[in-house]
Coordinates of C-alpha atoms (C1' of nucleotides) in Angstrom, one line a residue:
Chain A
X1 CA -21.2 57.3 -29.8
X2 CA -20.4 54.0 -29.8
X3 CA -17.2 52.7 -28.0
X4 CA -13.9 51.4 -29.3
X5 CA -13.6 48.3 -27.4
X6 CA -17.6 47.4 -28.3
X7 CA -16.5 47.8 -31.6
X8 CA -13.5 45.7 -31.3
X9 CA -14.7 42.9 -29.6
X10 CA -18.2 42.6 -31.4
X11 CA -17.0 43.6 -34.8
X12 CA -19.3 41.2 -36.4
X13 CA -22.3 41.8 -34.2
X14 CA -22.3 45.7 -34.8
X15 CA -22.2 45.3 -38.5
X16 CA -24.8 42.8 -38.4
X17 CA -27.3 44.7 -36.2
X18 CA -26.5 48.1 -38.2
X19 CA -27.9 46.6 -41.3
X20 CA -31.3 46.5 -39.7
X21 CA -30.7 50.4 -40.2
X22 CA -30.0 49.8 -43.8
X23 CA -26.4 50.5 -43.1
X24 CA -23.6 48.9 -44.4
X25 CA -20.9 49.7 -41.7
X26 CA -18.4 47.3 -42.4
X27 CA -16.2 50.1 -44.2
X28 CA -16.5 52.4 -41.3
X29 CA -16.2 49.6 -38.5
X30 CA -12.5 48.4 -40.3
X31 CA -11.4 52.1 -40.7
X32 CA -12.3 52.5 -37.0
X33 CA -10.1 49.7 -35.6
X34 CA -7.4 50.9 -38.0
X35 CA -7.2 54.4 -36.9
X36 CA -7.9 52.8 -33.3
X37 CA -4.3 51.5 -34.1
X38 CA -2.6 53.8 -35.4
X39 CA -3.5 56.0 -32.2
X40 CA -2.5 53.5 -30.0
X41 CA 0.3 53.0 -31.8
X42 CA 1.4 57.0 -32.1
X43 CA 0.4 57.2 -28.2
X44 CA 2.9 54.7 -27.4
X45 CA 5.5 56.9 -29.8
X46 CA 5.1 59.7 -28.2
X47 CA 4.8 58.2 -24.8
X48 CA 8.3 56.9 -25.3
X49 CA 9.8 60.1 -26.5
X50 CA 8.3 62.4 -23.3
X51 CA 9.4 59.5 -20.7
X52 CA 12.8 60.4 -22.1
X53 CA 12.9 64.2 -22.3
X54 CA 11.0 63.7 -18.7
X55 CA 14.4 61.8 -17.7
X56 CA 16.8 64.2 -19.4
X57 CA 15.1 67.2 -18.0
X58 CA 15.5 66.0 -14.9
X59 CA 19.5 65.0 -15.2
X60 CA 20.3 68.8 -16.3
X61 CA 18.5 70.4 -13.4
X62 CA 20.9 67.9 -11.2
X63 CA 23.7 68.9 -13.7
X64 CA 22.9 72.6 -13.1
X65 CA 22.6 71.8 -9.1
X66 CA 26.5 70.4 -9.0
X67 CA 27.4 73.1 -11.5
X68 CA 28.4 71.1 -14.4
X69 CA 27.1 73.2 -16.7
X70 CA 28.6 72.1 -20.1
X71 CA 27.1 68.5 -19.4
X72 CA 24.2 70.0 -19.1
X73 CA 24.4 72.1 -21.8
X74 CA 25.1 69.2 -24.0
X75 CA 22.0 67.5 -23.0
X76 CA 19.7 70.4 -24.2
X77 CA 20.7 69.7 -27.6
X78 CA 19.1 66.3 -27.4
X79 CA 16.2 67.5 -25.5
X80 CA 15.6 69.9 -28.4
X81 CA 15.4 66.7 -31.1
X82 CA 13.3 65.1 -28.7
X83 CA 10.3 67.8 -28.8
X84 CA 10.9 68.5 -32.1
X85 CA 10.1 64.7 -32.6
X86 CA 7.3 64.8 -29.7
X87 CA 5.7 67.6 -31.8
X88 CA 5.5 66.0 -34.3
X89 CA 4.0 63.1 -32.9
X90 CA 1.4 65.2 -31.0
X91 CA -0.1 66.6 -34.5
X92 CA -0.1 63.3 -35.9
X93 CA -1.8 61.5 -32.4
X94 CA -4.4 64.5 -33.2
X95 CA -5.3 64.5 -36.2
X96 CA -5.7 60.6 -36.0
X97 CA -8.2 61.0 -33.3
X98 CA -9.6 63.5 -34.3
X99 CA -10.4 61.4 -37.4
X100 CA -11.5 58.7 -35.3
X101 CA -14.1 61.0 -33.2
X102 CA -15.5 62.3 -36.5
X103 CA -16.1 58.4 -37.7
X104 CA -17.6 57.5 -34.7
X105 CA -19.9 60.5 -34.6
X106 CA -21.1 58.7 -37.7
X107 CA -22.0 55.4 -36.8
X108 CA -25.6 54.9 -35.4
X109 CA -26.6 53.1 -32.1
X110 CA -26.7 49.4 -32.8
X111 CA -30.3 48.5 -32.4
X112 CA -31.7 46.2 -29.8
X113 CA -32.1 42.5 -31.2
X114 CA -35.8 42.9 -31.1
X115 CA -35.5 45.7 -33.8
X116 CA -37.3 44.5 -36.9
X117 CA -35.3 45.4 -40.2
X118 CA -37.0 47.9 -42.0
X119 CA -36.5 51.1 -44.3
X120 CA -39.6 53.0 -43.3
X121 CA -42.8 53.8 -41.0
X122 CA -44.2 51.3 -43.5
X123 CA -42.0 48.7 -41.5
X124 CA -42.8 49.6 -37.8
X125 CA -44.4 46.5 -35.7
X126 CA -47.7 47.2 -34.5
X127 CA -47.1 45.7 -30.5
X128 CA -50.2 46.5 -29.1
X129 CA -53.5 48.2 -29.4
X130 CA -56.2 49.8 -27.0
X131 CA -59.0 51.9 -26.8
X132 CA -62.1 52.3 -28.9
X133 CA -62.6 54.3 -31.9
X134 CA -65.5 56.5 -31.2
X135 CA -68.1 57.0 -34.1
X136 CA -68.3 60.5 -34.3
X137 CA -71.7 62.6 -35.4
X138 CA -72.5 63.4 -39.2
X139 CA -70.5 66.7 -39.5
X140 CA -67.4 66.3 -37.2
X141 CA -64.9 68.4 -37.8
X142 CA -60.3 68.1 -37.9
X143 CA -59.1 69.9 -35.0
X144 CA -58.4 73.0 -37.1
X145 CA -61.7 73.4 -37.9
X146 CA -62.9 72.7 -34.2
X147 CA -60.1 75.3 -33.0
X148 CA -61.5 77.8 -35.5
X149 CA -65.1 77.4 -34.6
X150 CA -64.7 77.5 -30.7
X151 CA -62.2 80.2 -31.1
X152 CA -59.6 78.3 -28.9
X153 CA -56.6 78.2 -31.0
X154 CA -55.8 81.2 -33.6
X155 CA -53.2 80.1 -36.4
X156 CA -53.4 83.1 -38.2
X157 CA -52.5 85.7 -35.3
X158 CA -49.7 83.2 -34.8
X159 CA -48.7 83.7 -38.3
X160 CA -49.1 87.5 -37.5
X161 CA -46.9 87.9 -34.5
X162 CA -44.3 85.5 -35.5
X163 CA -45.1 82.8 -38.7
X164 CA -46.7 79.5 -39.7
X165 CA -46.0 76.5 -36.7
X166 CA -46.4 79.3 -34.0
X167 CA -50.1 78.5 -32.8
X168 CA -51.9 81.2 -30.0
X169 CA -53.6 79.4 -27.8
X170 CA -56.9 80.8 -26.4
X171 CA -59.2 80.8 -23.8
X172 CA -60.3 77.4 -23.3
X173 CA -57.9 76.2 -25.2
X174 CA -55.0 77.3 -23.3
X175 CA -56.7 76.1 -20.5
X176 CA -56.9 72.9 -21.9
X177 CA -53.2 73.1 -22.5
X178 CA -52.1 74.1 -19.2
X179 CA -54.4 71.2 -17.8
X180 CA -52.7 68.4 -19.8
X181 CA -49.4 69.7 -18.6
X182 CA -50.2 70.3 -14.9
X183 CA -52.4 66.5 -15.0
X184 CA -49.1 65.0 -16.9
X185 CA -46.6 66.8 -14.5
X186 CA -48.8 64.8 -11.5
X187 CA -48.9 61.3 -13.1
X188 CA -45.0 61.7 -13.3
X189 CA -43.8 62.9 -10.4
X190 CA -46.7 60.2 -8.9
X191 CA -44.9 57.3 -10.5
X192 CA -41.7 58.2 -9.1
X193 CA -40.2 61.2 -11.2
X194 CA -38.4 64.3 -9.6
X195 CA -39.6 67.2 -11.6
X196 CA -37.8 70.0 -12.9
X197 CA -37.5 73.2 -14.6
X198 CA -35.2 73.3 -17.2
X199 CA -33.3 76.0 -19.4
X200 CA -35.0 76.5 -22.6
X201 CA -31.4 77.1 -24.2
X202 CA -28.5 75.3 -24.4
X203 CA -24.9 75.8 -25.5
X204 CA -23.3 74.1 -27.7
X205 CA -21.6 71.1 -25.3
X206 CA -25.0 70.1 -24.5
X207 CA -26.3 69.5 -28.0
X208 CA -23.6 67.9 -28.4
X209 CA -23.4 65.6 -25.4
X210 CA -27.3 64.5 -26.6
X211 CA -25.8 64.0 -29.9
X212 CA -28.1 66.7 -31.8
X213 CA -24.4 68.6 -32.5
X214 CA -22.5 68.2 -34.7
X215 CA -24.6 66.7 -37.8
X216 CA -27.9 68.2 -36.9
X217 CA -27.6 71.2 -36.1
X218 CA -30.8 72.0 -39.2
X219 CA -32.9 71.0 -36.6
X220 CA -32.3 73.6 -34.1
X221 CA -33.1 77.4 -33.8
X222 CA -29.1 79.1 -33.2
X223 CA -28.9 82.2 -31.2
X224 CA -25.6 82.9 -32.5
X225 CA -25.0 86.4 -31.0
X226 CA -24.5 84.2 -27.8
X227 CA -23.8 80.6 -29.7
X228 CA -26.9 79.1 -27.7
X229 CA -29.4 76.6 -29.6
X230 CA -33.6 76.8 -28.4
X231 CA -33.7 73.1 -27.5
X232 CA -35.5 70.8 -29.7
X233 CA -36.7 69.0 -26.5
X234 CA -36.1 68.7 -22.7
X235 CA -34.3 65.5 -23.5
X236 CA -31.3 68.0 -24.4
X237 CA -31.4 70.5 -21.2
X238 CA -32.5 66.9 -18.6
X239 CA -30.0 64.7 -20.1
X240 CA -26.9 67.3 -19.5
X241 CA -27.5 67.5 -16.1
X242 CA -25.8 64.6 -15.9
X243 CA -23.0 65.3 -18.1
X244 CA -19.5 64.5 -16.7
X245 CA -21.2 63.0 -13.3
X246 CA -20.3 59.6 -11.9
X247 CA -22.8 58.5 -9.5
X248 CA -23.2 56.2 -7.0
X249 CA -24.6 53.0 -7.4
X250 CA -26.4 53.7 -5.0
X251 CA -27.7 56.5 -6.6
X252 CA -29.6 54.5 -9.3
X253 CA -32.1 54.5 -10.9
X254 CA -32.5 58.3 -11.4
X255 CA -35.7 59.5 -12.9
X256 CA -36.8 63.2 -13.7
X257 CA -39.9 65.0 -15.5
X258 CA -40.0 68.4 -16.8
X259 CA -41.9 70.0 -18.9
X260 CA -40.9 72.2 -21.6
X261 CA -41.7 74.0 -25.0
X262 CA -39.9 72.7 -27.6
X263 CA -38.4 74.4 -30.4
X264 CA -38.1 72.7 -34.2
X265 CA -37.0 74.2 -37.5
X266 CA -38.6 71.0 -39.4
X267 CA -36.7 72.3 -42.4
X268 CA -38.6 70.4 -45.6
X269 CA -42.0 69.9 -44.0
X270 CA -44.8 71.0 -45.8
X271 CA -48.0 69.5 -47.0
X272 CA -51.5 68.4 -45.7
X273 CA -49.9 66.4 -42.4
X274 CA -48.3 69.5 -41.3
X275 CA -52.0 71.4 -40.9
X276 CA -53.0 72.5 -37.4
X277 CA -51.3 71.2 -34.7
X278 CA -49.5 67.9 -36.7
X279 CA -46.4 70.0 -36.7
X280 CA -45.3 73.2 -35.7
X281 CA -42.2 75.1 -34.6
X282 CA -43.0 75.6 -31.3
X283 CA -44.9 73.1 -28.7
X284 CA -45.1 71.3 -25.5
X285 CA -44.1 68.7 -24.5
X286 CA -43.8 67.0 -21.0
X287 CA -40.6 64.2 -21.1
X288 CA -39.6 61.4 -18.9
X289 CA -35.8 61.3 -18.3
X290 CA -34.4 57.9 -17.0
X291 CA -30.6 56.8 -16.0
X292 CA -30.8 53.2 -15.2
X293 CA -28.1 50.4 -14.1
X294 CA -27.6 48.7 -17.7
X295 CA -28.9 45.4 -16.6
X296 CA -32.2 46.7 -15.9
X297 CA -32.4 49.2 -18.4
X298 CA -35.0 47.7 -20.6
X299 CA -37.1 46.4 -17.5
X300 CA -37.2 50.2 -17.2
X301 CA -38.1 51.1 -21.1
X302 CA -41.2 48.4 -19.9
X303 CA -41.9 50.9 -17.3
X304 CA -41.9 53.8 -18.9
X305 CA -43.9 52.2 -21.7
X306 CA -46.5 51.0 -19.2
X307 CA -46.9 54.2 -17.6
X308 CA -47.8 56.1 -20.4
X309 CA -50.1 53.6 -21.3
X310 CA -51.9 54.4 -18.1
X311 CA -52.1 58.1 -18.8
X312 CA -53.9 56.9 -22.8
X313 CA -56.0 54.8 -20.6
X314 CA -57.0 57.2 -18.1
X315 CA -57.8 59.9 -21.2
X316 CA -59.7 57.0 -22.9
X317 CA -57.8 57.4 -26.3
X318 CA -57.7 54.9 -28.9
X319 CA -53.9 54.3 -29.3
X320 CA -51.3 51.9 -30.6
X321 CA -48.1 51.2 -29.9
X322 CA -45.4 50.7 -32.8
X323 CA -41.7 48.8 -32.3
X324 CA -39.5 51.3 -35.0
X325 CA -37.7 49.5 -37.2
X326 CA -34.3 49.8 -38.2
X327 CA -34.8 52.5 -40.7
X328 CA -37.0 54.6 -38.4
X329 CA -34.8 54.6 -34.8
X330 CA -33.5 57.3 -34.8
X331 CA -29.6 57.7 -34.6
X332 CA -28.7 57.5 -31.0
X333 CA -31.4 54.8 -29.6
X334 CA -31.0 51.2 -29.7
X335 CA -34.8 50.6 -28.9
X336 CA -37.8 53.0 -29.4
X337 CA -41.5 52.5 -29.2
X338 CA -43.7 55.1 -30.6
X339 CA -47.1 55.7 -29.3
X340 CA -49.7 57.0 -31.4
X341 CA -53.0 58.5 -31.1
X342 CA -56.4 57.9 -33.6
X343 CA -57.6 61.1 -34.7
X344 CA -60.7 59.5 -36.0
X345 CA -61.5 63.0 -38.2
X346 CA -58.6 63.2 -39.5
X347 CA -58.8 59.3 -40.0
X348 CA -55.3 58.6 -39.1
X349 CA -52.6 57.9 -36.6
X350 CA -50.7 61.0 -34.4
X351 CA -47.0 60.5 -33.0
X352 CA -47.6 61.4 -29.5
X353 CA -44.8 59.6 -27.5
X354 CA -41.3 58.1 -28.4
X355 CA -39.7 56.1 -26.0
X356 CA -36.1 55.3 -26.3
X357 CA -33.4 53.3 -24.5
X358 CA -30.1 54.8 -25.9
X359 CA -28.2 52.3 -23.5
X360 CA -24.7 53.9 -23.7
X361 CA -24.6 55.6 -26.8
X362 CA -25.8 59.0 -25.2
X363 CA -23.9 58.4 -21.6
X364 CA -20.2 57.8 -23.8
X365 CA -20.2 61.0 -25.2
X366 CA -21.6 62.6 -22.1
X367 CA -18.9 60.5 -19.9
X368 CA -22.2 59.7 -17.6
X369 CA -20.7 57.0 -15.5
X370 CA -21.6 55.4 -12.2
X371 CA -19.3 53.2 -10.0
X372 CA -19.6 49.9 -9.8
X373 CA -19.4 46.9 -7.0
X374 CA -16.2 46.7 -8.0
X375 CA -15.4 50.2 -7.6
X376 CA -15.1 50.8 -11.3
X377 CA -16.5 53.6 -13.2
X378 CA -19.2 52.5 -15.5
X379 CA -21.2 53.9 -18.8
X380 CA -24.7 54.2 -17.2
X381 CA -27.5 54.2 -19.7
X382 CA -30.2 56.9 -20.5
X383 CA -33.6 56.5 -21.6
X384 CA -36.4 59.0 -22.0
X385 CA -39.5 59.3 -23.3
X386 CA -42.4 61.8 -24.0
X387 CA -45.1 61.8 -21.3
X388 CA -46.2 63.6 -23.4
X389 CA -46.4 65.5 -26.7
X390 CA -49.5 68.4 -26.2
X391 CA -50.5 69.3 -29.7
X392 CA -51.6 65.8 -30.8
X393 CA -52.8 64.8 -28.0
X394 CA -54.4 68.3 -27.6
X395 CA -55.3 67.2 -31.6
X396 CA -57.1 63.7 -30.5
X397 CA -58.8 64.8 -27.7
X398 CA -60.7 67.7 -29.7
X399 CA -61.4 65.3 -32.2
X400 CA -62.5 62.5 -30.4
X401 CA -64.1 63.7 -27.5
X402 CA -66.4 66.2 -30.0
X403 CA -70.6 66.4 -29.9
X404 CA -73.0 68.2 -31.7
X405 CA -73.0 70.3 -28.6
X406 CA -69.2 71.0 -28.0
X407 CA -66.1 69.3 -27.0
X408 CA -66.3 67.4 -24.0
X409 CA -63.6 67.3 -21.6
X410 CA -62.3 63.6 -20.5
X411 CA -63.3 63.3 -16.2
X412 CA -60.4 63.2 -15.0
X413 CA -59.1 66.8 -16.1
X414 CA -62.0 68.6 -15.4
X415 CA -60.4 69.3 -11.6
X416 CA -57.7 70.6 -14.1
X417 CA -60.2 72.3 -16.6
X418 CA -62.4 73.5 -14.2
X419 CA -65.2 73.7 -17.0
X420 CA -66.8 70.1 -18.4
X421 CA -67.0 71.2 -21.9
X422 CA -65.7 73.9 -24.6
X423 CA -68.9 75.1 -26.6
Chain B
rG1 C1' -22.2 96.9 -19.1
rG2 C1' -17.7 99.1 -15.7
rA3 C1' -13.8 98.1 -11.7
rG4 C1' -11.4 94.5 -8.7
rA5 C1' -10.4 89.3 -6.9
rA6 C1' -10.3 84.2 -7.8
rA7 C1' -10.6 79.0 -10.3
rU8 C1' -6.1 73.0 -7.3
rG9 C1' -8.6 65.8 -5.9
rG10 C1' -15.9 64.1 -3.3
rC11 C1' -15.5 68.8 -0.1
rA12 C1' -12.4 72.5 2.4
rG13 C1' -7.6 74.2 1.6
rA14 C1' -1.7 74.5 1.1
rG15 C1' 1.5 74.9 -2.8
rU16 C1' 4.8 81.1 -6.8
rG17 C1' 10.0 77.2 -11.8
rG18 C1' 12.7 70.9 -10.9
rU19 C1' 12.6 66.0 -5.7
rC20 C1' 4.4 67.8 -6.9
rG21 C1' -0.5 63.8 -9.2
rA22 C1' 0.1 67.4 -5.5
rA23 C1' 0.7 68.8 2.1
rU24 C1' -3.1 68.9 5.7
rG25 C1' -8.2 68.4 7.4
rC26 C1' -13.1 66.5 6.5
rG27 C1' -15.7 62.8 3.9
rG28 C1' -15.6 57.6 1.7
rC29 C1' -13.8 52.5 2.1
rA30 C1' -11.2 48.5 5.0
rG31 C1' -9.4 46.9 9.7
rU32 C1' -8.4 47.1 15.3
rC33 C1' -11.3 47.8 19.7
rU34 C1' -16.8 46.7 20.9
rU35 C1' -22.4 42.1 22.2
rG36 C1' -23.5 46.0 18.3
rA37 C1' -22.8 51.1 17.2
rA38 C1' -20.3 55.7 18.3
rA39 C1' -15.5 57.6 19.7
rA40 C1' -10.4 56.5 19.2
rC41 C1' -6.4 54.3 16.4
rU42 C1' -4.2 52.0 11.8
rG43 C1' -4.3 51.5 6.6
rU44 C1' -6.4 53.0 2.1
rU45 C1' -8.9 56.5 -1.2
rG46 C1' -8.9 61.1 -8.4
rA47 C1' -9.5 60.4 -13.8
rG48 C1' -8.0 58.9 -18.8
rG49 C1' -4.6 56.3 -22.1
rG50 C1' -1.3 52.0 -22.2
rU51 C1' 0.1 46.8 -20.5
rC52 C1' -1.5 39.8 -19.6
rA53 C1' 0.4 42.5 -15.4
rC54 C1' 4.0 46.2 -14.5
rA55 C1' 6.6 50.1 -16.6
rC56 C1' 5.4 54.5 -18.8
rC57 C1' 2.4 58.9 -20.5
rU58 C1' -1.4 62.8 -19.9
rC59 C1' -4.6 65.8 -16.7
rC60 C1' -4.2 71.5 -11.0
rG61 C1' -11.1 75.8 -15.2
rG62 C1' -10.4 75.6 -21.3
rG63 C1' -6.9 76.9 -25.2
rG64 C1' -2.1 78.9 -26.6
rG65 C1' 3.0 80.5 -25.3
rU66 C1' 8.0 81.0 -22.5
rU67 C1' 11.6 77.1 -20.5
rC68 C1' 15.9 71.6 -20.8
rG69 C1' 11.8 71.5 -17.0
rA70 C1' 5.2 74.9 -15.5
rA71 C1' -0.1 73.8 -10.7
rU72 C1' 3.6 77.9 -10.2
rC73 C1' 5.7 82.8 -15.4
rC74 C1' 3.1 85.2 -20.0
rC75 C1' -1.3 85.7 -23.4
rU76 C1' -6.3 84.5 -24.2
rC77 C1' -11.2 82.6 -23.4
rU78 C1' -14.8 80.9 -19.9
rU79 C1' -16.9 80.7 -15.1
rU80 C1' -17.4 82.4 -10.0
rC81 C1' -17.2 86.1 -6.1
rU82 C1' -17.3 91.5 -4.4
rC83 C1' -18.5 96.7 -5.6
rC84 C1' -21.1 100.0 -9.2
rG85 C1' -24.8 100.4 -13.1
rC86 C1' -29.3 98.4 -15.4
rC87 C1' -33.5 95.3 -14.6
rA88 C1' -38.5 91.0 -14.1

RNA sequence: GGAGAAAUGGCAGAGUGGUCGAAUGCGGCAGUCUUGAAAACUGUUGAGGGUCACACCUCCGGGGGUUCGAAUCCCUCUUUCUCCGCCA
């Protein structure tokens, strides 16, 4: 949610940046600043009216004191106009802000002046490229095929016990899995993160201090007999934890890791990019959490880019790195990078990592402040990023790393393995 | 799930209808003293709205009510604690 006085003071800015999104805000930035008056204007109404009935309440109790009860009788009646009159005000001062919260609530993060304007993927900026495309034996196979043959992931019993985008993991294959995690968990907490174990449900004032409540709620499984949501990532449970906190300067930066399934109804997908692990319901997913000093925020979105770059280097996968244009940030960040892997038999590119820098979109509606050399609180900002996504890298390194004799695991999670190759 | 108790500033903890945004202690910050530090002493120290700045307004778990006036009384929800039950 952006803030009021941004919106005031950088009126033409905001509209200028949102049309990167394809947005044309200038309606909703005008009907902001109006209904930003009228509340300040109401406010000062009602203000007026309690500083008066404060007054008068506090002459009759003198009245009553030196028993002059008639005066103070006589006062009541105008007391009486006055919160008839305050009420009033008080239902208009609501509804107006009430109106005001539900525009803002609307309005998207304005994106960082590096975002290229854009309407689609078709828009993102390549910013950087490594690895090498291996050439792959006559006869390789797309991960589902691989998963299938070396009976390591079972789709079908998934579809058994609970439906399609519920993979069982088997074997070697959920060995795999728990060796990405526990090898991700390391290169985190290595570079600096605290890790943690978050709740895999959330109530309703979390998804909506991560802004997934109130307009997308689609996306997430609702327990309603207890109102809770299955979070869609650990960015909702890790980002809450600071929710209402002001920290210390001092305190900054703040960095956590935790790793998590993740829960999504992807209501509308279908087709072939959906097919084994692309998409499903339920996966894992090991996230970076961030809460940085807002002049070094995006020196820290570097960092956090650079260090997953180290893990794609270390797993020797051919990735890429895209800047998201306007059209494809999502609604809360200002700047995201995506990172995505080659899955050379599928002969395409696999979203493994987003990065984001929300600045203080996300810490204004969580009221995540810290206090500043001047001793004044202070929107913080929040980044995060995944560090990272399982199935598709689970997806490339099946696909990549396969021979005529089996799948053979990268070096450096073998210690995690404990076997060398899946056959 | 049943019975009872409680929720106040960073923390502890007073306050049971007006003079209470709230005693006191601890902590934090600034100063005095000291070569420096500790101790001691003095001052200061919640948040939001509003204003050029003041004034002023709101907030004592959330919501609603009674009253001229609510931290204080009533209703309701939530959370915590104690006891019982169930249980990995």
């Amino acid at each position: 949610m952006l803030q009021v006085a941004f919106i005031r003071e950088n009126k033409d800015l905001v509209i200028e940046r949102l049309a990167k999104r394809n947005v044309d805000a200038s309606q909703m930035i005008n009907d902001v600043i109006t209904f930003d008056d009228d509340r300040k204007r109401l406010q000062t109404e009602l203000d007026k009216t309690l500083a008066e009935s404060n007054t008068l309440s506090k002459e009759i109790g003198n009245l009553y004191k030196s028993g002059e009860v008639e005066k103070a009788n006589l006062l009541k009646e105008k007391t009486g106009q006055l919160k008839d009159t305050s009420k009033e005000l008080t239902e208009n001062l609501g509804s107006t802000t009430e109106a005001l919260k539900e525009l803002l609530y609307k309005i998207p993060n304005v994106p960082h002046d590096s975002v290229p304007r854009g309407n689609s993927d078709l828009d993102n900026e390549e910013v950087f490229k490594a690895g090498d495309i291996p050439t792959l034996h006559h006869g390789a196979l797309p991960h589902w095929e691989l998963a299938k043959k070396y009976d390591i992931i079972d789709f079908e019993l998934g579809n058994k016990i609970t439906g399609a985008g519920f993979p069982v993991y088997k074997g070697k294959g959920a060995r795999l899995q728990r060796a990405l995690i526990a090898y991700f968990l390391d290169k985190n907490t290595a570079a600096g993160y605290t890790e943690y174990q978050l709740p895999l449900l959330v109530n309703e004032a979390s998804g909506f201090g991560t802004g997934q409540l109130p307009d997308k709620e689609g996306q997430m499984y609702h327990v309603t007999e207890d109102d809770l949501y299955l979070i869609p990532t650990a960015e909702v449970p890790g980002t809450n934890i600071f929710r209402d906190v002001v920290l210390s300067e001092s305190e900054l930066p703040v960095g956590i890791t935790g790793y998590t399934p993740c829960f999504r109804r992807e209501a509308g997908s279908y087709g072939a990019h959906v097919r084994g692990l692309n998409r499903l319901h339920q996966f894992d997913k090991v996230e970076i959490i961030r809460v940085e000093h807002p002049s070094k925020s995006y020196q820290a979105l570097d960092g956090m880019v650079n260090h997953i770059k180290d893990i794609l280097k270390a797993l020797k996968l051919p990735y890429r790195i895209l800047r998201l244009c306007g059209g494809d940030t999502s609604f809360a960040s200002a700047l995201t990078y995506d990172f995505e892997v080659f899955s050379t038999a599928q002969d395409r590119w696999l979203e493994i990592s987003s990065v984001s820098n929300f600045e203080t979109f996300q810490a204004n509606r969580l009221k995540l402040r810290f206090k500043n050399s001047d001793g004044k609180n202070e929107l913080a900002h929040t980044l995060n990023g995944s560090a990272l996504a399982l199935p598709r890298v689970l997806a490339g390194i099946l696909e990549n790393y396969q021979t005529e004799d089996g799948i053979v695991i990268p070096e450096l999670l073998q210690p995690y393995t404990g076997f060398k190759i899946i056959n």
